[in-house]
């Protein structure tokens, strides 16, 4: 199959998986909302102009032109303004809040008053809003379990003495602003033009080499000293002389980590054989727990990665291969995986499924951030509402009982307290603006300085 077709297939597989994930996310909101009696007027996958739609019952189902998200529209998302309560925002923003409230009220038809979202109990509101992220979590779990039980976890055997790639330039490990493929003639890496991918190292200065670690140790201690390397290329044994140069690189520190040190450097990487080890059902929870921890850590480092992204976009710095990446970038990575000749078909399937699983895991965590208009913001509002209602009930119980006309005790009505999320409209605008800016930044970086895998 042609490389371009494999690349396209990888992009299409990711795009379809993402679209399906978005659709199921919205199903996670819609099903409990309808179950609790809320009127759902729209179920849309994508944004922008509507490409296709069909109405069934109260709900219009459709696809929009830009498949970068989705939404369901529930009537009565915000409560009516409490009588006599003034907005805390300046006049212009207060007017926008009231306009937003009126738009929400206009969706309520006669007879639908009890089908408004804001009238749900706090617990039901939380179930509706958590439903979407829960679907992403389920997708992640299903894909991960499939990979772990059928394909297995990719593991690496010790590196061989066969060279898989050669760096063109000498770049210090702490330099992220230098393109490793652009350097003046004469300043190339020592192995460049001397060795080739596929060469197998047999001996150095006549001494047989038995491991890659042994070769690395010899190179690191030989900066400036010519080395006569015996290699096998295309079945023919030959001798090549290369001279390691001094370079700042990352080395093992003896404590299970790495450190920066100035040592001899050639600029070659070995072939590392991979194999897959399937897990039993009892081993899967531990592996999933490890991945969940990595997901939380990745989200915690997101602000730092955004800072690096600003350096790439505005200062021309080298793109961090582990930095923030958008939908376009992940699509390109999917294409690179499918097109690559350096990995097996099994590697490609496992990597693409793992990539989709990772995207859904990050969507789960991201959507639960307690910021409007994200799902987590609505969950936070429901929690505040539950706390306020609980405090009101406690105060009511501490009051003397009311006496009815017949002289009996009258139970006070349960307090109807609603958190007015309409007042958070300025915050929603702010968060939405930040999300739009971040989306545009990652889009630009993914186009002009994409993250490429496997030498793609």
Coordinates of C-alpha atoms in Angstrom, one line a residue:
X1 CA 0.0 0.0 0.0
X2 CA 1.4 3.5 -0.9
X3 CA 2.8 5.5 2.0
X4 CA 0.4 8.4 1.3
X5 CA -2.5 6.0 1.5
X6 CA -1.3 4.6 4.8
X7 CA -0.9 8.1 6.1
X8 CA -4.4 9.1 5.1
X9 CA -5.8 5.9 6.6
X10 CA -4.2 6.7 9.9
X11 CA -5.6 10.2 9.9
X12 CA -9.1 8.9 9.0
X13 CA -9.0 6.3 11.7
X14 CA -8.2 8.9 14.3
X15 CA -10.8 11.4 13.0
X16 CA -13.5 8.7 13.1
X17 CA -12.5 7.6 16.6
X18 CA -12.5 11.2 17.8
X19 CA -15.9 11.9 16.2
X20 CA -17.3 8.7 17.8
X21 CA -15.9 9.8 21.2
X22 CA -17.5 13.2 20.9
X23 CA -20.9 11.6 19.9
X24 CA -20.8 9.2 22.9
X25 CA -19.8 12.0 25.2
X26 CA -23.0 13.9 24.3
X27 CA -25.0 10.7 24.6
X28 CA -23.7 10.5 28.2
X29 CA -25.3 13.9 28.9
X30 CA -28.5 13.4 26.9
X31 CA -29.6 10.0 28.2
X32 CA -29.8 10.9 31.9
X33 CA -31.2 14.3 31.1
X34 CA -34.1 12.7 29.2
X35 CA -34.4 10.1 31.9
X36 CA -34.9 12.8 34.5
X37 CA -37.5 14.6 32.4
X38 CA -35.4 17.5 31.0
X39 CA -36.4 18.6 27.5
X40 CA -33.5 18.2 25.1
X41 CA -34.1 20.2 22.0
X42 CA -30.7 19.5 20.2
X43 CA -28.1 16.8 20.0
X44 CA -25.3 18.1 17.7
X45 CA -21.8 16.7 16.9
X46 CA -19.5 19.5 15.7
X47 CA -19.8 23.3 15.5
X48 CA -20.6 25.7 12.7
X49 CA -23.1 25.2 9.9
X50 CA -25.4 22.2 10.1
X51 CA -24.6 19.6 7.4
X52 CA -27.3 17.2 8.3
X53 CA -30.1 17.0 10.8
X54 CA -33.3 15.1 11.6
X55 CA -35.9 15.7 14.3
X56 CA -37.3 12.9 16.4
X57 CA -39.7 13.8 19.2
X58 CA -38.5 16.9 21.0
X59 CA -34.9 16.5 19.8
X60 CA -33.1 17.6 16.6
X61 CA -30.2 15.3 15.9
X62 CA -27.4 16.6 13.6
X63 CA -23.9 16.9 12.3
X64 CA -22.1 20.2 11.9
X65 CA -19.3 21.2 9.6
X66 CA -16.4 21.5 12.2
X67 CA -16.1 18.2 14.1
X68 CA -14.1 19.6 17.0
X69 CA -16.7 19.2 19.7
X70 CA -20.4 18.8 20.3
X71 CA -23.3 19.8 22.5
X72 CA -26.8 19.1 23.6
X73 CA -29.3 21.9 24.2
X74 CA -31.4 21.5 27.4
X75 CA -34.1 24.1 28.1
X76 CA -33.9 26.2 31.3
X77 CA -30.2 25.9 32.0
X78 CA -30.3 29.0 34.2
X79 CA -33.0 29.9 36.8
X80 CA -35.0 33.1 36.6
X81 CA -33.6 36.1 38.4
X82 CA -34.5 36.3 42.0
X83 CA -36.8 39.2 42.7
X84 CA -35.1 42.3 44.0
X85 CA -31.6 40.9 43.6
X86 CA -29.2 43.1 41.7
X87 CA -26.3 41.9 39.6
X88 CA -22.8 42.3 41.0
X89 CA -21.4 43.1 37.6
X90 CA -21.1 46.5 35.9
X91 CA -24.1 47.6 33.9
X92 CA -23.0 46.4 30.5
X93 CA -22.1 43.0 31.7
X94 CA -25.2 42.8 33.9
X95 CA -27.2 43.6 30.7
X96 CA -25.5 40.7 29.0
X97 CA -26.3 38.4 31.9
X98 CA -30.0 39.3 31.7
X99 CA -30.0 38.9 27.9
X100 CA -28.5 35.4 28.4
X101 CA -31.2 34.6 30.9
X102 CA -34.0 35.8 28.5
X103 CA -32.6 33.6 25.7
X104 CA -32.7 30.7 28.1
X105 CA -36.3 31.5 29.1
X106 CA -37.4 31.9 25.5
X107 CA -36.7 28.2 24.9
X108 CA -39.3 27.2 27.4
X109 CA -42.7 26.5 25.8
X110 CA -46.0 26.5 27.7
X111 CA -46.3 23.2 29.6
X112 CA -42.5 22.7 29.7
X113 CA -41.9 24.6 33.0
X114 CA -41.2 21.4 35.0
X115 CA -38.8 20.1 32.3
X116 CA -36.2 22.7 32.8
X117 CA -32.7 21.7 33.8
X118 CA -32.3 24.1 36.6
X119 CA -35.3 22.5 38.4
X120 CA -33.4 19.2 38.8
X121 CA -32.1 18.3 42.3
X122 CA -28.4 18.9 42.7
X123 CA -27.7 15.2 42.6
X124 CA -29.5 14.8 39.3
X125 CA -27.7 17.8 37.8
X126 CA -24.4 16.2 38.8
X127 CA -25.4 12.9 37.1
X128 CA -26.3 14.7 33.9
X129 CA -23.1 16.7 33.7
X130 CA -20.8 13.9 34.8
X131 CA -22.4 11.6 32.2
X132 CA -20.3 13.0 29.3
X133 CA -16.9 12.6 30.9
X134 CA -17.9 9.2 32.2
X135 CA -18.5 8.1 28.6
X136 CA -14.9 9.2 27.8
X137 CA -13.6 7.2 30.8
X138 CA -15.6 4.1 29.6
X139 CA -14.2 4.5 26.1
X140 CA -10.7 4.7 27.5
X141 CA -11.2 1.6 29.7
X142 CA -12.7 -0.4 26.8
X143 CA -9.9 0.4 24.4
X144 CA -7.2 -0.1 27.1
X145 CA -8.6 -3.5 28.1
X146 CA -8.7 -4.6 24.5
X147 CA -5.1 -3.6 23.9
X148 CA -3.8 -5.1 27.2
X149 CA -5.6 -8.4 26.8
X150 CA -5.2 -9.0 23.0
X151 CA -2.2 -7.1 21.9
X152 CA -0.4 -6.6 25.3
X153 CA 1.9 -4.0 26.7
X154 CA 4.9 -3.1 24.5
X155 CA 8.2 -3.9 26.2
X156 CA 11.7 -3.4 25.0
X157 CA 14.5 -5.9 24.8
X158 CA 18.2 -4.8 25.3
X159 CA 19.3 -2.6 22.3
X160 CA 21.2 -4.4 19.5
X161 CA 24.4 -3.3 17.9
X162 CA 22.6 -2.4 14.7
X163 CA 22.2 1.3 14.0
X164 CA 18.6 2.6 13.3
X165 CA 19.2 6.3 13.0
X166 CA 22.0 8.9 12.7
X167 CA 21.9 12.5 13.8
X168 CA 23.0 15.1 11.3
X169 CA 24.1 17.8 13.8
X170 CA 25.8 18.0 17.2
X171 CA 23.2 19.5 19.5
X172 CA 23.7 19.8 23.3
X173 CA 21.0 18.1 25.3
X174 CA 20.0 21.4 27.0
X175 CA 19.4 23.3 23.6
X176 CA 15.8 23.3 22.5
X177 CA 16.2 26.2 20.2
X178 CA 18.4 24.5 17.6
X179 CA 17.2 22.4 14.6
X180 CA 19.0 19.1 14.8
X181 CA 18.8 18.8 11.0
X182 CA 20.3 22.2 10.1
X183 CA 24.0 22.9 10.8
X184 CA 26.9 24.3 8.8
X185 CA 29.0 22.0 6.7
X186 CA 31.9 20.6 8.7
X187 CA 29.9 20.7 12.0
X188 CA 27.9 17.5 11.4
X189 CA 27.8 14.7 13.9
X190 CA 30.9 12.4 13.7
X191 CA 28.8 9.4 12.4
X192 CA 27.1 11.5 9.7
X193 CA 28.4 10.5 6.3
X194 CA 30.5 7.7 7.9
X195 CA 27.9 5.3 9.2
X196 CA 24.5 4.3 7.8
X197 CA 21.2 3.0 9.3
X198 CA 21.4 -0.8 9.2
X199 CA 25.1 -0.9 9.9
X200 CA 26.0 -3.5 12.7
X201 CA 29.0 -2.7 14.9
X202 CA 31.3 -5.7 15.3
X203 CA 34.4 -4.3 17.0
X204 CA 36.2 -1.1 18.0
X205 CA 40.0 -0.9 17.5
X206 CA 40.1 -4.6 17.0
X207 CA 38.2 -5.4 20.3
X208 CA 34.9 -7.2 19.7
X209 CA 31.8 -5.3 21.0
X210 CA 29.2 -7.5 22.7
X211 CA 26.6 -4.9 23.8
X212 CA 25.4 -1.4 23.0
X213 CA 26.2 -0.3 26.5
X214 CA 29.7 -1.3 26.0
X215 CA 29.9 0.6 22.8
X216 CA 28.5 3.7 24.5
X217 CA 31.0 3.5 27.3
X218 CA 33.8 3.3 24.8
X219 CA 32.5 6.3 22.8
X220 CA 31.9 8.5 25.9
X221 CA 35.5 8.1 27.1
X222 CA 37.1 8.7 23.7
X223 CA 36.2 12.3 22.8
X224 CA 38.8 13.5 20.3
X225 CA 40.3 10.1 19.8
X226 CA 39.8 8.3 16.4
X227 CA 38.1 5.0 16.7
X228 CA 38.5 2.2 14.1
X229 CA 35.0 0.6 13.9
X230 CA 34.5 -2.7 12.3
X231 CA 31.0 -2.9 10.9
X232 CA 28.9 -5.2 8.7
X233 CA 27.0 -3.4 5.9
X234 CA 24.9 -5.2 3.4
X235 CA 26.6 -8.5 4.4
X236 CA 30.1 -7.1 3.8
X237 CA 32.5 -6.4 6.7
X238 CA 34.4 -3.2 6.5
X239 CA 36.3 -0.7 8.7
X240 CA 35.3 2.9 9.3
X241 CA 37.2 5.5 11.3
X242 CA 35.2 8.0 13.3
X243 CA 36.2 10.5 16.0
X244 CA 33.8 11.2 18.8
X245 CA 33.4 14.9 19.7
X246 CA 32.7 16.4 23.1
X247 CA 29.0 17.2 23.7
X248 CA 26.6 17.8 26.5
X249 CA 24.3 14.8 26.6
X250 CA 22.1 12.9 29.0
X251 CA 23.7 10.0 30.8
X252 CA 22.6 7.5 33.5
X253 CA 23.4 8.8 36.9
X254 CA 23.6 5.5 38.7
X255 CA 20.5 6.3 40.8
X256 CA 17.9 5.1 38.4
X257 CA 17.7 8.6 36.7
X258 CA 19.7 10.7 34.3
X259 CA 21.9 13.7 34.4
X260 CA 23.7 16.1 32.0
X261 CA 27.4 15.4 31.4
X262 CA 30.0 16.4 28.7
X263 CA 31.2 13.2 27.1
X264 CA 32.2 11.7 23.7
X265 CA 29.4 11.8 21.2
X266 CA 28.9 10.0 17.8
X267 CA 25.2 10.7 17.1
X268 CA 23.8 7.2 16.5
X269 CA 20.9 5.3 17.9
X270 CA 20.4 1.5 18.1
X271 CA 17.7 -0.8 17.0
X272 CA 15.7 -1.8 20.1
X273 CA 13.6 -4.9 19.6
X274 CA 10.1 -4.7 21.0
X275 CA 7.7 -7.4 22.1
X276 CA 4.2 -7.5 23.5
X277 CA 3.3 -9.1 26.8
X278 CA -0.5 -9.6 27.4
X279 CA -1.8 -9.0 30.8
X280 CA -4.2 -11.1 32.8
X281 CA -7.5 -9.7 34.2
X282 CA -5.9 -9.4 37.7
X283 CA -3.0 -7.4 36.3
X284 CA -5.1 -4.9 34.4
X285 CA -6.2 -2.7 37.4
X286 CA -2.6 -2.0 38.3
X287 CA -1.7 -0.9 34.7
X288 CA -4.8 1.2 34.4
X289 CA -4.0 2.8 37.8
X290 CA -0.5 3.7 36.5
X291 CA -2.0 5.2 33.3
X292 CA -4.5 7.3 35.4
X293 CA -1.7 8.6 37.4
X294 CA 0.2 9.6 34.3
X295 CA -3.0 11.3 33.0
X296 CA -3.3 13.4 36.1
X297 CA 0.4 14.3 35.9
X298 CA 0.1 15.3 32.3
X299 CA -2.8 17.6 33.0
X300 CA -0.9 19.2 35.9
X301 CA 2.0 19.9 33.6
X302 CA -0.2 21.5 30.9
X303 CA 0.4 25.1 32.0
X304 CA 4.2 24.5 31.6
X305 CA 3.6 22.9 28.2
X306 CA 1.6 25.9 27.1
X307 CA 4.5 28.2 28.1
X308 CA 6.8 26.1 25.9
X309 CA 4.2 26.4 23.1
X310 CA 4.4 30.2 23.3
X311 CA 8.1 30.0 22.8
X312 CA 7.6 27.9 19.7
X313 CA 5.0 30.2 18.2
X314 CA 6.4 33.6 19.1
X315 CA 10.1 33.0 19.5
X316 CA 10.9 30.3 17.0
X317 CA 12.1 27.8 19.6
X318 CA 12.2 24.1 18.8
X319 CA 8.9 22.3 19.4
X320 CA 9.0 20.2 22.5
X321 CA 8.2 16.6 21.3
X322 CA 6.4 16.0 24.6
X323 CA 4.6 19.4 24.6
X324 CA 1.0 20.4 24.1
X325 CA -0.5 19.1 20.9
X326 CA -3.9 19.8 19.3
X327 CA -6.3 17.7 17.2
X328 CA -4.4 18.5 14.0
X329 CA -1.2 17.4 15.6
X330 CA -2.6 14.2 16.9
X331 CA -4.0 13.5 13.5
X332 CA -0.6 13.9 11.9
X333 CA 0.9 11.7 14.5
X334 CA -1.7 9.0 13.7
X335 CA -0.7 9.4 10.0
X336 CA 3.0 9.0 10.9
X337 CA 2.3 5.9 12.9
X338 CA 0.3 4.3 10.1
X339 CA 2.8 5.2 7.4
X340 CA 6.0 4.3 9.3
X341 CA 8.1 1.4 8.1
X342 CA 10.0 1.2 11.3
X343 CA 7.3 -0.6 13.3
X344 CA 5.1 -3.7 12.7
X345 CA 1.4 -3.7 11.9
X346 CA 0.8 -4.9 15.5
X347 CA 2.7 -1.9 16.8
X348 CA 0.6 0.4 14.6
X349 CA -2.7 -1.1 15.8
X350 CA -1.7 -0.9 19.4
X351 CA -0.4 2.6 19.1
X352 CA -3.5 4.0 17.3
X353 CA -5.8 2.4 19.8
X354 CA -3.6 3.6 22.7
X355 CA -3.6 7.1 21.2
X356 CA -7.4 7.2 21.1
X357 CA -7.6 5.8 24.6
X358 CA -5.2 8.5 25.8
X359 CA -7.2 11.3 24.1
X360 CA -10.4 10.0 25.9
X361 CA -8.6 9.9 29.2
X362 CA -7.4 13.5 28.9
X363 CA -11.0 14.5 27.8
X364 CA -12.3 12.9 31.0
X365 CA -9.9 14.8 33.3
X366 CA -10.1 18.1 31.3
X367 CA -13.9 18.2 31.2
X368 CA -14.1 17.8 35.0
X369 CA -12.1 20.9 35.7
X370 CA -14.3 23.1 37.9
X371 CA -14.6 25.9 35.3
X372 CA -17.6 27.0 33.4
X373 CA -18.5 26.3 30.6
X374 CA -16.9 22.9 31.2
X375 CA -18.9 20.1 32.7
X376 CA -16.9 20.3 35.9
X377 CA -18.1 24.0 36.3
X378 CA -21.7 22.9 36.3
X379 CA -20.9 20.1 38.7
X380 CA -19.3 22.6 41.0
X381 CA -22.4 24.8 40.8
X382 CA -24.6 21.7 41.7
X383 CA -22.3 21.0 44.7
X384 CA -22.6 24.6 45.9
X385 CA -26.4 24.4 45.5
X386 CA -26.5 21.1 47.5
X387 CA -24.5 22.7 50.3
X388 CA -26.8 25.8 50.4
X389 CA -29.9 23.6 50.4
X390 CA -28.5 21.5 53.2
X391 CA -27.7 24.6 55.3
X392 CA -31.2 26.0 54.7
X393 CA -32.8 22.7 55.9
X394 CA -30.7 22.7 59.0
X395 CA -31.8 26.3 59.8
X396 CA -35.4 25.3 59.2
X397 CA -35.2 22.4 61.6
X398 CA -33.8 24.6 64.3
X399 CA -36.8 26.9 64.1
X400 CA -39.9 26.3 66.3
X401 CA -42.5 24.2 64.5
X402 CA -45.4 26.0 62.8
X403 CA -48.9 25.5 64.1
X404 CA -51.6 24.7 61.5
X405 CA -55.3 25.7 61.7
X406 CA -56.2 22.5 63.5
X407 CA -53.5 23.0 66.1
X408 CA -51.1 20.4 64.7
X409 CA -47.5 20.9 63.7
X410 CA -47.0 22.0 60.1
X411 CA -43.9 20.8 58.3
X412 CA -42.2 23.7 56.5
X413 CA -41.8 23.5 52.8
X414 CA -38.4 22.3 51.5
X415 CA -36.4 25.4 50.6
X416 CA -36.1 25.9 46.8
X417 CA -32.6 27.3 46.3
X418 CA -30.9 27.4 42.9
X419 CA -27.4 28.5 42.1
X420 CA -27.7 31.3 39.5
X421 CA -25.1 30.2 36.9
X422 CA -26.2 33.1 34.7
X423 CA -24.2 35.4 37.0
X424 CA -21.1 33.4 35.9
X425 CA -21.5 34.5 32.3
X426 CA -18.4 36.8 32.4
X427 CA -16.3 33.9 33.8
X428 CA -17.7 31.7 31.0
X429 CA -16.6 34.3 28.4
X430 CA -13.1 34.4 30.0
X431 CA -12.6 30.7 30.1
X432 CA -14.0 30.2 26.5
X433 CA -11.7 33.0 25.3
X434 CA -8.7 31.2 26.8
X435 CA -9.7 27.9 25.3
X436 CA -10.1 29.5 21.8
X437 CA -6.6 31.1 22.1
X438 CA -5.0 27.8 23.2
X439 CA -6.8 26.0 20.3
X440 CA -5.4 28.5 17.8
X441 CA -1.9 28.3 19.3
X442 CA -1.8 24.5 19.1
X443 CA -3.3 24.6 15.6
X444 CA -0.7 27.0 14.4
X445 CA 2.1 25.0 16.0
X446 CA 0.8 21.7 14.6
X447 CA 0.9 23.2 11.1
X448 CA 4.2 25.1 11.0
X449 CA 6.2 23.0 13.5
X450 CA 4.5 19.6 13.9
X451 CA 5.5 16.9 16.4
X452 CA 6.7 14.0 14.3
X453 CA 7.3 10.4 15.4
X454 CA 9.6 7.7 14.3
X455 CA 11.6 10.0 12.1
X456 CA 8.6 11.0 10.1

